[in-house]
Amino acid sequence: MIDTLTRLIAECEQQHVAVDTNFEAEVAKLRKSPPATPPLGNKTPGKAQPSVTTYTRDPAVVAWILNNAAGICECCDKPAPFQREDGTPYLEVHQVQRLTDKGEDIINNTLPCALTSIESFITAQINKAWRMS
């Protein structure tokens, strides 16, 4: 279930999250049969350098979308609930078809969203996944 929630949140945020299933399986096993004494842990934990793909966005596309939005979220048709430091409405510009799914960084594939709409969408997806499990 946690894997599903993590994946849904990552998808909504257009990010990739690698889940270490071996680690999660070991945690689940230890939760079912916990040790009698607290674990010592690791004072010098190892490191891993993940490989992450990022996409170079066109700032002109983002600026165009934000200017044409006039502070209104296209997801809920409400004014942006927050303002930037310069006083302009804070909206996120998201792709309809994610860049990771071969979506284009063009005006016709983007829309301005308020953070509250994004949170509502994520919550709805989490609730849907929860009901399906």
mmCIF file of the C-alpha atoms, coordinates in Angstrom:
data_MODEL
# 
_entry.id   MODEL 
# 
loop_
_atom_site.group_PDB 
_atom_site.id 
_atom_site.type_symbol 
_atom_site.label_atom_id 
_atom_site.label_alt_id 
_atom_site.label_comp_id 
_atom_site.label_asym_id 
_atom_site.label_entity_id 
_atom_site.label_seq_id 
_atom_site.pdbx_PDB_ins_code 
_atom_site.Cartn_x 
_atom_site.Cartn_y 
_atom_site.Cartn_z 
_atom_site.occupancy 
_atom_site.B_iso_or_equiv 
_atom_site.pdbx_formal_charge 
_atom_site.auth_seq_id 
_atom_site.auth_comp_id 
_atom_site.auth_asym_id 
_atom_site.auth_atom_id 
_atom_site.pdbx_PDB_model_num 
ATOM 1   C CA . MET A 1 1   ? 0.000   0.000   0.000   1.00 0.00 ? 1   MET A CA 1 
ATOM 2   C CA . ILE A 1 2   ? 2.808   2.423   0.882   1.00 0.00 ? 2   ILE A CA 1 
ATOM 3   C CA . ASP A 1 3   ? 4.441   1.691   -2.479  1.00 0.00 ? 3   ASP A CA 1 
ATOM 4   C CA . THR A 1 4   ? 1.193   2.663   -4.210  1.00 0.00 ? 4   THR A CA 1 
ATOM 5   C CA . LEU A 1 5   ? 0.863   5.894   -2.234  1.00 0.00 ? 5   LEU A CA 1 
ATOM 6   C CA . THR A 1 6   ? 4.502   6.805   -2.826  1.00 0.00 ? 6   THR A CA 1 
ATOM 7   C CA . ARG A 1 7   ? 4.113   6.123   -6.553  1.00 0.00 ? 7   ARG A CA 1 
ATOM 8   C CA . LEU A 1 8   ? 0.910   8.189   -6.793  1.00 0.00 ? 8   LEU A CA 1 
ATOM 9   C CA . ILE A 1 9   ? 2.454   11.158  -5.005  1.00 0.00 ? 9   ILE A CA 1 
ATOM 10  C CA . ALA A 1 10  ? 5.557   10.939  -7.185  1.00 0.00 ? 10  ALA A CA 1 
ATOM 11  C CA . GLU A 1 11  ? 3.418   10.789  -10.345 1.00 0.00 ? 11  GLU A CA 1 
ATOM 12  C CA . CYS A 1 12  ? 1.383   13.800  -9.293  1.00 0.00 ? 12  CYS A CA 1 
ATOM 13  C CA . GLU A 1 13  ? 4.578   15.714  -8.591  1.00 0.00 ? 13  GLU A CA 1 
ATOM 14  C CA . GLN A 1 14  ? 6.080   14.483  -11.874 1.00 0.00 ? 14  GLN A CA 1 
ATOM 15  C CA . GLN A 1 15  ? 8.963   12.852  -10.054 1.00 0.00 ? 15  GLN A CA 1 
ATOM 16  C CA . HIS A 1 16  ? 10.456  9.395   -10.073 1.00 0.00 ? 16  HIS A CA 1 
ATOM 17  C CA . VAL A 1 17  ? 10.806  7.582   -6.775  1.00 0.00 ? 17  VAL A CA 1 
ATOM 18  C CA . ALA A 1 18  ? 12.765  4.389   -6.597  1.00 0.00 ? 18  ALA A CA 1 
ATOM 19  C CA . VAL A 1 19  ? 11.393  2.073   -3.922  1.00 0.00 ? 19  VAL A CA 1 
ATOM 20  C CA . ASP A 1 20  ? 13.811  -0.437  -2.456  1.00 0.00 ? 20  ASP A CA 1 
ATOM 21  C CA . THR A 1 21  ? 11.466  -3.426  -2.222  1.00 0.00 ? 21  THR A CA 1 
ATOM 22  C CA . ASN A 1 22  ? 14.046  -5.540  -0.383  1.00 0.00 ? 22  ASN A CA 1 
ATOM 23  C CA . PHE A 1 23  ? 14.349  -2.877  2.302   1.00 0.00 ? 23  PHE A CA 1 
ATOM 24  C CA . GLU A 1 24  ? 10.567  -2.509  2.576   1.00 0.00 ? 24  GLU A CA 1 
ATOM 25  C CA . ALA A 1 25  ? 10.145  -6.307  2.798   1.00 0.00 ? 25  ALA A CA 1 
ATOM 26  C CA . GLU A 1 26  ? 12.725  -6.473  5.600   1.00 0.00 ? 26  GLU A CA 1 
ATOM 27  C CA . VAL A 1 27  ? 10.957  -3.664  7.493   1.00 0.00 ? 27  VAL A CA 1 
ATOM 28  C CA . ALA A 1 28  ? 7.609   -5.486  7.120   1.00 0.00 ? 28  ALA A CA 1 
ATOM 29  C CA . LYS A 1 29  ? 9.195   -8.734  8.363   1.00 0.00 ? 29  LYS A CA 1 
ATOM 30  C CA . LEU A 1 30  ? 10.737  -7.016  11.405  1.00 0.00 ? 30  LEU A CA 1 
ATOM 31  C CA . ARG A 1 31  ? 7.470   -5.293  12.228  1.00 0.00 ? 31  ARG A CA 1 
ATOM 32  C CA . LYS A 1 32  ? 5.734   -8.679  12.389  1.00 0.00 ? 32  LYS A CA 1 
ATOM 33  C CA . SER A 1 33  ? 8.476   -10.156 14.599  1.00 0.00 ? 33  SER A CA 1 
ATOM 34  C CA . PRO A 1 34  ? 10.133  -7.231  16.367  1.00 0.00 ? 34  PRO A CA 1 
ATOM 35  C CA . PRO A 1 35  ? 13.457  -7.773  18.142  1.00 0.00 ? 35  PRO A CA 1 
ATOM 36  C CA . ALA A 1 36  ? 13.353  -8.028  21.941  1.00 0.00 ? 36  ALA A CA 1 
ATOM 37  C CA . THR A 1 37  ? 15.790  -5.135  22.378  1.00 0.00 ? 37  THR A CA 1 
ATOM 38  C CA . PRO A 1 38  ? 16.133  -1.836  20.553  1.00 0.00 ? 38  PRO A CA 1 
ATOM 39  C CA . PRO A 1 39  ? 18.405  -2.060  17.502  1.00 0.00 ? 39  PRO A CA 1 
ATOM 40  C CA . LEU A 1 40  ? 21.813  -0.414  17.631  1.00 0.00 ? 40  LEU A CA 1 
ATOM 41  C CA . GLY A 1 41  ? 21.329  1.197   14.243  1.00 0.00 ? 41  GLY A CA 1 
ATOM 42  C CA . ASN A 1 42  ? 24.259  2.361   12.147  1.00 0.00 ? 42  ASN A CA 1 
ATOM 43  C CA . LYS A 1 43  ? 26.461  5.268   13.259  1.00 0.00 ? 43  LYS A CA 1 
ATOM 44  C CA . THR A 1 44  ? 28.080  5.484   9.828   1.00 0.00 ? 44  THR A CA 1 
ATOM 45  C CA . PRO A 1 45  ? 25.359  4.652   7.283   1.00 0.00 ? 45  PRO A CA 1 
ATOM 46  C CA . GLY A 1 46  ? 26.404  4.013   3.710   1.00 0.00 ? 46  GLY A CA 1 
ATOM 47  C CA . LYS A 1 47  ? 25.465  6.277   0.828   1.00 0.00 ? 47  LYS A CA 1 
ATOM 48  C CA . ALA A 1 48  ? 24.018  5.749   -2.607  1.00 0.00 ? 48  ALA A CA 1 
ATOM 49  C CA . GLN A 1 49  ? 24.095  8.268   -5.443  1.00 0.00 ? 49  GLN A CA 1 
ATOM 50  C CA . PRO A 1 50  ? 20.798  7.935   -7.309  1.00 0.00 ? 50  PRO A CA 1 
ATOM 51  C CA . SER A 1 51  ? 20.512  8.781   -10.963 1.00 0.00 ? 51  SER A CA 1 
ATOM 52  C CA . VAL A 1 52  ? 17.765  11.292  -11.647 1.00 0.00 ? 52  VAL A CA 1 
ATOM 53  C CA . THR A 1 53  ? 16.491  12.562  -14.968 1.00 0.00 ? 53  THR A CA 1 
ATOM 54  C CA . THR A 1 54  ? 15.388  16.183  -15.062 1.00 0.00 ? 54  THR A CA 1 
ATOM 55  C CA . TYR A 1 55  ? 13.849  18.074  -17.945 1.00 0.00 ? 55  TYR A CA 1 
ATOM 56  C CA . THR A 1 56  ? 14.816  21.535  -19.087 1.00 0.00 ? 56  THR A CA 1 
ATOM 57  C CA . ARG A 1 57  ? 11.659  23.632  -19.113 1.00 0.00 ? 57  ARG A CA 1 
ATOM 58  C CA . ASP A 1 58  ? 11.097  26.604  -21.390 1.00 0.00 ? 58  ASP A CA 1 
ATOM 59  C CA . PRO A 1 59  ? 10.694  29.645  -19.112 1.00 0.00 ? 59  PRO A CA 1 
ATOM 60  C CA . ALA A 1 60  ? 8.815   31.484  -21.883 1.00 0.00 ? 60  ALA A CA 1 
ATOM 61  C CA . VAL A 1 61  ? 6.094   28.800  -21.815 1.00 0.00 ? 61  VAL A CA 1 
ATOM 62  C CA . VAL A 1 62  ? 5.752   29.051  -18.022 1.00 0.00 ? 62  VAL A CA 1 
ATOM 63  C CA . ALA A 1 63  ? 5.663   32.867  -18.125 1.00 0.00 ? 63  ALA A CA 1 
ATOM 64  C CA . TRP A 1 64  ? 3.041   32.818  -20.910 1.00 0.00 ? 64  TRP A CA 1 
ATOM 65  C CA . ILE A 1 65  ? 0.792   30.420  -19.015 1.00 0.00 ? 65  ILE A CA 1 
ATOM 66  C CA . LEU A 1 66  ? 1.090   32.379  -15.763 1.00 0.00 ? 66  LEU A CA 1 
ATOM 67  C CA . ASN A 1 67  ? 0.394   35.722  -17.455 1.00 0.00 ? 67  ASN A CA 1 
ATOM 68  C CA . ASN A 1 68  ? -2.653  34.371  -19.286 1.00 0.00 ? 68  ASN A CA 1 
ATOM 69  C CA . ALA A 1 69  ? -3.965  32.664  -16.148 1.00 0.00 ? 69  ALA A CA 1 
ATOM 70  C CA . ALA A 1 70  ? -4.307  36.075  -14.483 1.00 0.00 ? 70  ALA A CA 1 
ATOM 71  C CA . GLY A 1 71  ? -3.983  34.370  -11.101 1.00 0.00 ? 71  GLY A CA 1 
ATOM 72  C CA . ILE A 1 72  ? -6.814  31.854  -11.695 1.00 0.00 ? 72  ILE A CA 1 
ATOM 73  C CA . CYS A 1 73  ? -6.272  28.106  -11.275 1.00 0.00 ? 73  CYS A CA 1 
ATOM 74  C CA . GLU A 1 74  ? -7.398  26.218  -14.345 1.00 0.00 ? 74  GLU A CA 1 
ATOM 75  C CA . CYS A 1 75  ? -8.140  23.124  -12.233 1.00 0.00 ? 75  CYS A CA 1 
ATOM 76  C CA . CYS A 1 76  ? -10.637 24.714  -9.836  1.00 0.00 ? 76  CYS A CA 1 
ATOM 77  C CA . ASP A 1 77  ? -11.349 28.136  -11.437 1.00 0.00 ? 77  ASP A CA 1 
ATOM 78  C CA . LYS A 1 78  ? -10.439 29.863  -8.154  1.00 0.00 ? 78  LYS A CA 1 
ATOM 79  C CA . PRO A 1 79  ? -7.860  32.552  -7.469  1.00 0.00 ? 79  PRO A CA 1 
ATOM 80  C CA . ALA A 1 80  ? -4.412  31.377  -6.416  1.00 0.00 ? 80  ALA A CA 1 
ATOM 81  C CA . PRO A 1 81  ? -4.465  31.018  -2.617  1.00 0.00 ? 81  PRO A CA 1 
ATOM 82  C CA . PHE A 1 82  ? -0.887  32.284  -2.166  1.00 0.00 ? 82  PHE A CA 1 
ATOM 83  C CA . GLN A 1 83  ? 1.274   35.088  -3.471  1.00 0.00 ? 83  GLN A CA 1 
ATOM 84  C CA . ARG A 1 84  ? 4.941   35.136  -4.423  1.00 0.00 ? 84  ARG A CA 1 
ATOM 85  C CA . GLU A 1 85  ? 7.302   37.521  -2.671  1.00 0.00 ? 85  GLU A CA 1 
ATOM 86  C CA . ASP A 1 86  ? 6.801   40.008  -5.508  1.00 0.00 ? 86  ASP A CA 1 
ATOM 87  C CA . GLY A 1 87  ? 3.013   39.981  -4.907  1.00 0.00 ? 87  GLY A CA 1 
ATOM 88  C CA . THR A 1 88  ? 2.059   37.971  -8.013  1.00 0.00 ? 88  THR A CA 1 
ATOM 89  C CA . PRO A 1 89  ? -0.295  34.991  -7.613  1.00 0.00 ? 89  PRO A CA 1 
ATOM 90  C CA . TYR A 1 90  ? 1.459   31.674  -6.976  1.00 0.00 ? 90  TYR A CA 1 
ATOM 91  C CA . LEU A 1 91  ? 0.378   29.002  -9.445  1.00 0.00 ? 91  LEU A CA 1 
ATOM 92  C CA . GLU A 1 92  ? 2.289   25.916  -10.568 1.00 0.00 ? 92  GLU A CA 1 
ATOM 93  C CA . VAL A 1 93  ? 2.525   25.259  -14.302 1.00 0.00 ? 93  VAL A CA 1 
ATOM 94  C CA . HIS A 1 94  ? 2.064   21.537  -14.964 1.00 0.00 ? 94  HIS A CA 1 
ATOM 95  C CA . GLN A 1 95  ? 2.026   19.456  -18.116 1.00 0.00 ? 95  GLN A CA 1 
ATOM 96  C CA . VAL A 1 96  ? -1.160  17.624  -19.030 1.00 0.00 ? 96  VAL A CA 1 
ATOM 97  C CA . GLN A 1 97  ? 0.936   14.824  -20.527 1.00 0.00 ? 97  GLN A CA 1 
ATOM 98  C CA . ARG A 1 98  ? 3.981   14.558  -18.285 1.00 0.00 ? 98  ARG A CA 1 
ATOM 99  C CA . LEU A 1 99  ? 7.377   15.245  -19.823 1.00 0.00 ? 99  LEU A CA 1 
ATOM 100 C CA . THR A 1 100 ? 8.502   11.848  -18.586 1.00 0.00 ? 100 THR A CA 1 
ATOM 101 C CA . ASP A 1 101 ? 5.701   10.326  -20.696 1.00 0.00 ? 101 ASP A CA 1 
ATOM 102 C CA . LYS A 1 102 ? 6.969   12.100  -23.829 1.00 0.00 ? 102 LYS A CA 1 
ATOM 103 C CA . GLY A 1 103 ? 4.793   15.143  -23.208 1.00 0.00 ? 103 GLY A CA 1 
ATOM 104 C CA . GLU A 1 104 ? 5.892   18.346  -24.894 1.00 0.00 ? 104 GLU A CA 1 
ATOM 105 C CA . ASP A 1 105 ? 6.879   21.523  -23.067 1.00 0.00 ? 105 ASP A CA 1 
ATOM 106 C CA . ILE A 1 106 ? 4.467   23.650  -25.085 1.00 0.00 ? 106 ILE A CA 1 
ATOM 107 C CA . ILE A 1 107 ? 1.589   25.971  -24.240 1.00 0.00 ? 107 ILE A CA 1 
ATOM 108 C CA . ASN A 1 108 ? -1.069  23.470  -25.362 1.00 0.00 ? 108 ASN A CA 1 
ATOM 109 C CA . ASN A 1 109 ? 0.255   20.842  -22.941 1.00 0.00 ? 109 ASN A CA 1 
ATOM 110 C CA . THR A 1 110 ? 0.403   23.003  -19.825 1.00 0.00 ? 110 THR A CA 1 
ATOM 111 C CA . LEU A 1 111 ? -2.027  24.468  -17.338 1.00 0.00 ? 111 LEU A CA 1 
ATOM 112 C CA . PRO A 1 112 ? -1.785  26.672  -14.259 1.00 0.00 ? 112 PRO A CA 1 
ATOM 113 C CA . CYS A 1 113 ? -2.744  24.971  -11.000 1.00 0.00 ? 113 CYS A CA 1 
ATOM 114 C CA . ALA A 1 114 ? -3.023  26.194  -7.433  1.00 0.00 ? 114 ALA A CA 1 
ATOM 115 C CA . LEU A 1 115 ? -1.250  24.085  -4.847  1.00 0.00 ? 115 LEU A CA 1 
ATOM 116 C CA . THR A 1 116 ? -4.612  23.383  -3.228  1.00 0.00 ? 116 THR A CA 1 
ATOM 117 C CA . SER A 1 117 ? -5.848  21.793  -6.473  1.00 0.00 ? 117 SER A CA 1 
ATOM 118 C CA . ILE A 1 118 ? -2.729  19.651  -6.680  1.00 0.00 ? 118 ILE A CA 1 
ATOM 119 C CA . GLU A 1 119 ? -3.162  18.582  -3.054  1.00 0.00 ? 119 GLU A CA 1 
ATOM 120 C CA . SER A 1 120 ? -6.836  17.800  -3.705  1.00 0.00 ? 120 SER A CA 1 
ATOM 121 C CA . PHE A 1 121 ? -5.876  15.715  -6.736  1.00 0.00 ? 121 PHE A CA 1 
ATOM 122 C CA . ILE A 1 122 ? -3.223  13.810  -4.775  1.00 0.00 ? 122 ILE A CA 1 
ATOM 123 C CA . THR A 1 123 ? -5.659  13.242  -1.901  1.00 0.00 ? 123 THR A CA 1 
ATOM 124 C CA . ALA A 1 124 ? -8.298  11.929  -4.312  1.00 0.00 ? 124 ALA A CA 1 
ATOM 125 C CA . GLN A 1 125 ? -5.763  9.551   -5.882  1.00 0.00 ? 125 GLN A CA 1 
ATOM 126 C CA . ILE A 1 126 ? -4.614  8.333   -2.458  1.00 0.00 ? 126 ILE A CA 1 
ATOM 127 C CA . ASN A 1 127 ? -8.219  7.782   -1.336  1.00 0.00 ? 127 ASN A CA 1 
ATOM 128 C CA . LYS A 1 128 ? -8.942  5.887   -4.551  1.00 0.00 ? 128 LYS A CA 1 
ATOM 129 C CA . ALA A 1 129 ? -5.872  3.673   -4.063  1.00 0.00 ? 129 ALA A CA 1 
ATOM 130 C CA . TRP A 1 130 ? -6.799  3.102   -0.415  1.00 0.00 ? 130 TRP A CA 1 
ATOM 131 C CA . ARG A 1 131 ? -10.318 1.953   -1.355  1.00 0.00 ? 131 ARG A CA 1 
ATOM 132 C CA . MET A 1 132 ? -8.913  -0.404  -4.008  1.00 0.00 ? 132 MET A CA 1 
ATOM 133 C CA . SER A 1 133 ? -6.553  -2.148  -1.592  1.00 0.00 ? 133 SER A CA 1 
# 
